[in-house]
Amino acid sequence: TTQAVMGAHTRMRLTLRAPARAVAASGEITGPHGARATQTARSEGDALVVEREIVMPPMLVTPAEYPDLARFCMGVDRLEAQEIRVGR
């Protein structure tokens, strides 16, 4: 059987002029029923590449699981709101 999964993948490339450098945090958050969100950041030459992925399998969330789902959603918001720091 095949299970449908909803998700999004974003790739951002920030190219900088020397001697500027950029830094972003990486992290992973897991939620109920296999939901997860990740952010990875890495340097590629004169650029910073940030990739974000959110995976949300179809799920039936019971009232008892609402707090877990809410924590996951707020964690995703915090992960995506992190600053990309640019300096020299």
Short mmCIF file of N, CA, C and O in Angstrom, two decimals:
data_model
loop_
_atom_site.label_atom_id
_atom_site.label_comp_id
_atom_site.label_asym_id
_atom_site.label_seq_id
_atom_site.Cartn_x
_atom_site.Cartn_y
_atom_site.Cartn_z
N THR A 1 0.83 -1.19 0.00
CA THR A 1 0.00 0.00 0.00
C THR A 1 0.87 1.24 0.00
O THR A 1 1.99 1.24 0.48
N THR A 2 0.31 2.30 -0.54
CA THR A 2 0.99 3.58 -0.59
C THR A 2 0.27 4.55 0.31
O THR A 2 -0.95 4.66 0.25
N GLN A 3 1.01 5.24 1.15
CA GLN A 3 0.42 6.22 2.04
C GLN A 3 0.75 7.62 1.53
O GLN A 3 1.91 7.92 1.26
N ALA A 4 -0.26 8.45 1.40
CA ALA A 4 -0.05 9.83 0.99
C ALA A 4 0.58 10.60 2.14
O ALA A 4 0.27 10.37 3.30
N VAL A 5 1.48 11.49 1.81
CA VAL A 5 2.12 12.34 2.81
C VAL A 5 2.10 13.77 2.29
O VAL A 5 2.42 14.02 1.14
N MET A 6 1.69 14.68 3.15
CA MET A 6 1.73 16.09 2.78
C MET A 6 3.04 16.66 3.28
O MET A 6 3.52 16.29 4.35
N GLY A 7 3.61 17.55 2.51
CA GLY A 7 4.86 18.13 2.95
C GLY A 7 5.30 19.28 2.07
O GLY A 7 4.69 19.57 1.05
N ALA A 8 6.37 19.90 2.49
CA ALA A 8 6.96 21.00 1.73
C ALA A 8 8.47 20.93 1.89
O ALA A 8 8.98 20.57 2.96
N HIS A 9 9.17 21.27 0.82
CA HIS A 9 10.63 21.32 0.85
C HIS A 9 11.03 22.66 0.25
O HIS A 9 10.64 22.99 -0.85
N THR A 10 11.81 23.43 1.02
CA THR A 10 12.28 24.74 0.56
C THR A 10 13.79 24.76 0.60
O THR A 10 14.40 24.32 1.59
N ARG A 11 14.38 25.27 -0.46
CA ARG A 11 15.84 25.41 -0.52
C ARG A 11 16.14 26.87 -0.80
O ARG A 11 15.65 27.44 -1.78
N MET A 12 16.95 27.48 0.07
CA MET A 12 17.28 28.89 -0.07
C MET A 12 18.79 29.01 -0.17
O MET A 12 19.53 28.41 0.62
N ARG A 13 19.26 29.78 -1.13
CA ARG A 13 20.70 29.98 -1.33
C ARG A 13 20.97 31.47 -1.21
O ARG A 13 20.44 32.27 -1.98
N LEU A 14 21.81 31.84 -0.25
CA LEU A 14 22.17 33.23 -0.01
C LEU A 14 23.63 33.40 -0.40
O LEU A 14 24.53 32.87 0.26
N THR A 15 23.87 34.11 -1.50
CA THR A 15 25.23 34.34 -1.99
C THR A 15 25.73 35.67 -1.45
O THR A 15 25.04 36.68 -1.55
N LEU A 16 26.93 35.66 -0.90
CA LEU A 16 27.49 36.85 -0.25
C LEU A 16 28.77 37.29 -0.92
O LEU A 16 29.51 36.48 -1.49
N ARG A 17 29.04 38.57 -0.81
CA ARG A 17 30.32 39.10 -1.29
C ARG A 17 31.34 38.98 -0.17
O ARG A 17 31.05 39.28 0.98
N ALA A 18 32.56 38.56 -0.52
CA ALA A 18 33.63 38.44 0.47
C ALA A 18 33.89 39.81 1.06
O ALA A 18 33.77 40.81 0.35
N PRO A 19 34.21 39.93 2.30
CA PRO A 19 34.49 38.88 3.27
C PRO A 19 33.27 38.49 4.11
O PRO A 19 33.42 37.87 5.16
N ALA A 20 32.08 38.87 3.68
CA ALA A 20 30.87 38.56 4.47
C ALA A 20 30.68 37.05 4.61
O ALA A 20 31.03 36.28 3.73
N ARG A 21 30.10 36.67 5.76
CA ARG A 21 29.79 35.26 6.03
C ARG A 21 28.41 35.20 6.65
O ARG A 21 27.97 36.13 7.30
N ALA A 22 27.73 34.09 6.46
CA ALA A 22 26.39 33.92 7.03
C ALA A 22 26.32 32.61 7.81
O ALA A 22 27.00 31.64 7.47
N VAL A 23 25.49 32.61 8.85
CA VAL A 23 25.32 31.43 9.69
C VAL A 23 23.83 31.26 9.98
O VAL A 23 23.13 32.24 10.24
N ALA A 24 23.36 30.04 9.91
CA ALA A 24 21.99 29.70 10.30
C ALA A 24 22.02 28.41 11.09
O ALA A 24 22.91 27.58 10.91
N ALA A 25 21.05 28.23 11.95
CA ALA A 25 20.99 27.04 12.79
C ALA A 25 20.35 25.87 12.05
O ALA A 25 19.54 26.06 11.15
N SER A 26 20.73 24.67 12.44
CA SER A 26 20.09 23.45 11.96
C SER A 26 19.31 22.84 13.11
O SER A 26 19.64 23.06 14.28
N GLY A 27 18.27 22.09 12.78
CA GLY A 27 17.51 21.45 13.84
C GLY A 27 16.44 20.52 13.29
O GLY A 27 16.16 20.51 12.08
N GLU A 28 15.85 19.75 14.18
CA GLU A 28 14.78 18.82 13.80
C GLU A 28 13.75 18.78 14.92
O GLU A 28 14.09 18.81 16.10
N ILE A 29 12.48 18.73 14.52
CA ILE A 29 11.37 18.65 15.46
C ILE A 29 10.49 17.49 15.02
O ILE A 29 10.21 17.34 13.82
N THR A 30 10.06 16.68 15.97
CA THR A 30 9.15 15.59 15.64
C THR A 30 7.81 15.84 16.33
O THR A 30 7.74 16.45 17.39
N GLY A 31 6.77 15.35 15.68
CA GLY A 31 5.42 15.52 16.21
C GLY A 31 4.67 14.20 16.21
O GLY A 31 5.24 13.14 15.94
N PRO A 32 3.38 14.28 16.47
CA PRO A 32 2.58 13.05 16.55
C PRO A 32 2.44 12.37 15.19
O PRO A 32 2.47 13.03 14.15
N HIS A 33 2.33 11.06 15.22
CA HIS A 33 2.04 10.24 14.04
C HIS A 33 3.07 10.40 12.92
O HIS A 33 2.74 10.32 11.74
N GLY A 34 4.32 10.64 13.28
CA GLY A 34 5.39 10.72 12.29
C GLY A 34 5.60 12.09 11.67
O GLY A 34 6.40 12.23 10.75
N ALA A 35 4.92 13.10 12.15
CA ALA A 35 5.15 14.46 11.64
C ALA A 35 6.57 14.88 12.02
O ALA A 35 7.06 14.56 13.10
N ARG A 36 7.23 15.62 11.12
CA ARG A 36 8.57 16.10 11.44
C ARG A 36 8.90 17.33 10.60
O ARG A 36 8.35 17.52 9.51
N ALA A 37 9.80 18.12 11.12
CA ALA A 37 10.30 19.29 10.41
C ALA A 37 11.79 19.37 10.64
O ALA A 37 12.27 19.12 11.74
N THR A 38 12.53 19.67 9.58
CA THR A 38 13.97 19.79 9.70
C THR A 38 14.44 21.06 9.02
O THR A 38 13.82 21.56 8.08
N GLN A 39 15.55 21.57 9.52
CA GLN A 39 16.24 22.67 8.86
C GLN A 39 17.72 22.35 8.90
O GLN A 39 18.27 22.03 9.96
N THR A 40 18.37 22.41 7.74
CA THR A 40 19.81 22.22 7.67
C THR A 40 20.42 23.45 7.02
O THR A 40 19.84 24.04 6.11
N ALA A 41 21.59 23.82 7.49
CA ALA A 41 22.31 24.97 6.94
C ALA A 41 23.75 24.56 6.70
O ALA A 41 24.35 23.90 7.55
N ARG A 42 24.27 24.95 5.55
CA ARG A 42 25.66 24.60 5.25
C ARG A 42 26.26 25.65 4.31
O ARG A 42 25.54 26.31 3.55
N SER A 43 27.57 25.79 4.38
CA SER A 43 28.29 26.69 3.48
C SER A 43 28.64 25.96 2.21
O SER A 43 29.06 24.80 2.25
N GLU A 44 28.46 26.64 1.09
CA GLU A 44 28.89 26.13 -0.22
C GLU A 44 29.62 27.26 -0.92
O GLU A 44 28.99 28.13 -1.54
N GLY A 45 30.93 27.28 -0.80
CA GLY A 45 31.71 28.34 -1.41
C GLY A 45 31.36 29.69 -0.80
O GLY A 45 31.48 29.87 0.40
N ASP A 46 30.89 30.63 -1.63
CA ASP A 46 30.55 31.97 -1.14
C ASP A 46 29.07 32.08 -0.78
O ASP A 46 28.52 33.17 -0.68
N ALA A 47 28.41 30.94 -0.55
CA ALA A 47 26.97 30.96 -0.28
C ALA A 47 26.63 30.15 0.98
O ALA A 47 27.35 29.25 1.37
N LEU A 48 25.50 30.52 1.55
CA LEU A 48 24.90 29.74 2.63
C LEU A 48 23.65 29.10 2.04
O LEU A 48 22.83 29.78 1.43
N VAL A 49 23.52 27.78 2.20
CA VAL A 49 22.36 27.06 1.70
C VAL A 49 21.57 26.56 2.90
O VAL A 49 22.10 25.87 3.77
N VAL A 50 20.30 26.96 2.95
CA VAL A 50 19.41 26.54 4.02
C VAL A 50 18.29 25.73 3.39
O VAL A 50 17.64 26.19 2.44
N GLU A 51 18.07 24.52 3.90
CA GLU A 51 16.98 23.68 3.41
C GLU A 51 16.04 23.38 4.56
O GLU A 51 16.48 23.07 5.66
N ARG A 52 14.75 23.51 4.26
CA ARG A 52 13.71 23.21 5.24
C ARG A 52 12.77 22.19 4.65
O ARG A 52 12.38 22.28 3.48
N GLU A 53 12.38 21.24 5.49
CA GLU A 53 11.42 20.22 5.05
C GLU A 53 10.41 19.97 6.16
O GLU A 53 10.78 19.86 7.32
N ILE A 54 9.15 19.93 5.78
CA ILE A 54 8.07 19.59 6.71
C ILE A 54 7.34 18.40 6.12
O ILE A 54 6.98 18.40 4.94
N VAL A 55 7.12 17.37 6.94
CA VAL A 55 6.40 16.17 6.53
C VAL A 55 5.24 15.96 7.50
O VAL A 55 5.45 15.93 8.71
N MET A 56 4.04 15.85 6.94
CA MET A 56 2.84 15.64 7.75
C MET A 56 2.03 14.50 7.15
O MET A 56 1.30 14.69 6.18
N PRO A 57 2.16 13.29 7.70
CA PRO A 57 1.32 12.20 7.21
C PRO A 57 -0.14 12.48 7.55
O PRO A 57 -0.43 13.16 8.53
N PRO A 58 -1.07 11.99 6.75
CA PRO A 58 -2.48 12.12 7.12
C PRO A 58 -2.68 11.49 8.50
O PRO A 58 -2.12 10.43 8.78
N MET A 59 -3.42 12.15 9.34
CA MET A 59 -3.59 11.63 10.69
C MET A 59 -4.92 12.07 11.27
O MET A 59 -5.47 13.09 10.88
N LEU A 60 -5.40 11.29 12.17
CA LEU A 60 -6.56 11.65 12.97
C LEU A 60 -6.01 11.97 14.36
O LEU A 60 -5.45 11.10 15.03
N VAL A 61 -6.14 13.23 14.75
CA VAL A 61 -5.60 13.67 16.03
C VAL A 61 -6.73 13.66 17.05
O VAL A 61 -7.74 14.34 16.88
N THR A 62 -6.54 12.90 18.08
CA THR A 62 -7.55 12.83 19.13
C THR A 62 -7.41 14.05 20.05
O THR A 62 -6.34 14.67 20.09
N PRO A 63 -8.46 14.39 20.78
CA PRO A 63 -8.35 15.52 21.71
C PRO A 63 -7.17 15.39 22.68
O PRO A 63 -6.52 16.39 23.01
N ALA A 64 -6.86 14.20 23.10
CA ALA A 64 -5.73 13.99 24.01
C ALA A 64 -4.39 14.34 23.35
O ALA A 64 -3.42 14.65 24.03
N GLU A 65 -4.34 14.28 22.01
CA GLU A 65 -3.10 14.57 21.28
C GLU A 65 -2.98 16.03 20.85
O GLU A 65 -1.95 16.43 20.31
N TYR A 66 -4.02 16.84 21.06
CA TYR A 66 -3.98 18.24 20.66
C TYR A 66 -2.76 18.98 21.21
O TYR A 66 -2.10 19.71 20.48
N PRO A 67 -2.43 18.80 22.50
CA PRO A 67 -1.24 19.52 23.01
C PRO A 67 0.04 19.14 22.27
O PRO A 67 0.88 20.00 22.01
N ASP A 68 0.21 17.86 21.92
CA ASP A 68 1.40 17.44 21.17
C ASP A 68 1.44 18.08 19.79
O ASP A 68 2.48 18.52 19.33
N LEU A 69 0.28 18.13 19.12
CA LEU A 69 0.23 18.75 17.80
C LEU A 69 0.50 20.25 17.91
O LEU A 69 1.24 20.81 17.09
N ALA A 70 -0.05 20.90 18.92
CA ALA A 70 0.18 22.33 19.11
C ALA A 70 1.66 22.60 19.38
O ALA A 70 2.24 23.54 18.82
N ARG A 71 2.32 21.77 20.22
CA ARG A 71 3.76 21.93 20.50
C ARG A 71 4.57 21.78 19.21
O ARG A 71 5.51 22.53 18.97
N PHE A 72 4.20 20.79 18.39
CA PHE A 72 4.90 20.59 17.12
C PHE A 72 4.76 21.83 16.23
O PHE A 72 5.75 22.33 15.71
N CYS A 73 3.54 22.32 16.08
CA CYS A 73 3.31 23.48 15.20
C CYS A 73 4.06 24.72 15.70
O CYS A 73 4.66 25.44 14.91
N MET A 74 4.05 24.94 17.02
CA MET A 74 4.79 26.09 17.57
C MET A 74 6.29 25.90 17.41
O MET A 74 7.03 26.86 17.15
N GLY A 75 6.76 24.66 17.52
CA GLY A 75 8.17 24.38 17.30
C GLY A 75 8.60 24.65 15.87
O GLY A 75 9.68 25.18 15.62
N VAL A 76 7.74 24.30 14.92
CA VAL A 76 8.02 24.58 13.51
C VAL A 76 8.10 26.09 13.30
O VAL A 76 9.00 26.59 12.63
N ASP A 77 7.17 26.83 13.89
CA ASP A 77 7.21 28.29 13.78
C ASP A 77 8.53 28.84 14.31
O ASP A 77 9.15 29.70 13.69
N ARG A 78 8.98 28.35 15.48
CA ARG A 78 10.25 28.82 16.05
C ARG A 78 11.43 28.45 15.17
O ARG A 78 12.36 29.25 14.98
N LEU A 79 11.42 27.23 14.62
CA LEU A 79 12.51 26.78 13.75
C LEU A 79 12.62 27.69 12.53
O LEU A 79 13.71 28.11 12.15
N GLU A 80 11.49 28.02 11.92
CA GLU A 80 11.50 28.84 10.71
C GLU A 80 11.74 30.32 11.00
O GLU A 80 12.12 31.06 10.10
N ALA A 81 11.55 30.75 12.23
CA ALA A 81 11.72 32.17 12.57
C ALA A 81 13.17 32.49 12.98
O ALA A 81 13.48 33.65 13.23
N GLN A 82 14.04 31.50 13.03
CA GLN A 82 15.42 31.75 13.43
C GLN A 82 16.10 32.67 12.43
O GLN A 82 15.89 32.56 11.23
N GLU A 83 16.92 33.55 12.96
CA GLU A 83 17.62 34.51 12.12
C GLU A 83 18.77 33.86 11.36
O GLU A 83 19.42 32.95 11.86
N ILE A 84 18.99 34.37 10.17
CA ILE A 84 20.21 34.08 9.42
C ILE A 84 21.15 35.25 9.71
O ILE A 84 20.82 36.39 9.40
N ARG A 85 22.26 34.96 10.36
CA ARG A 85 23.17 36.03 10.77
C ARG A 85 24.26 36.24 9.71
O ARG A 85 24.91 35.28 9.29
N VAL A 86 24.41 37.48 9.31
CA VAL A 86 25.41 37.85 8.31
C VAL A 86 26.41 38.78 8.99
O VAL A 86 26.02 39.74 9.66
N GLY A 87 27.69 38.49 8.83
CA GLY A 87 28.74 39.31 9.42
C GLY A 87 30.00 39.23 8.58
O GLY A 87 30.03 38.63 7.52
N ARG A 88 31.04 39.81 9.08
CA ARG A 88 32.34 39.81 8.39
C ARG A 88 33.34 39.06 9.21
O ARG A 88 33.30 38.93 10.36
#
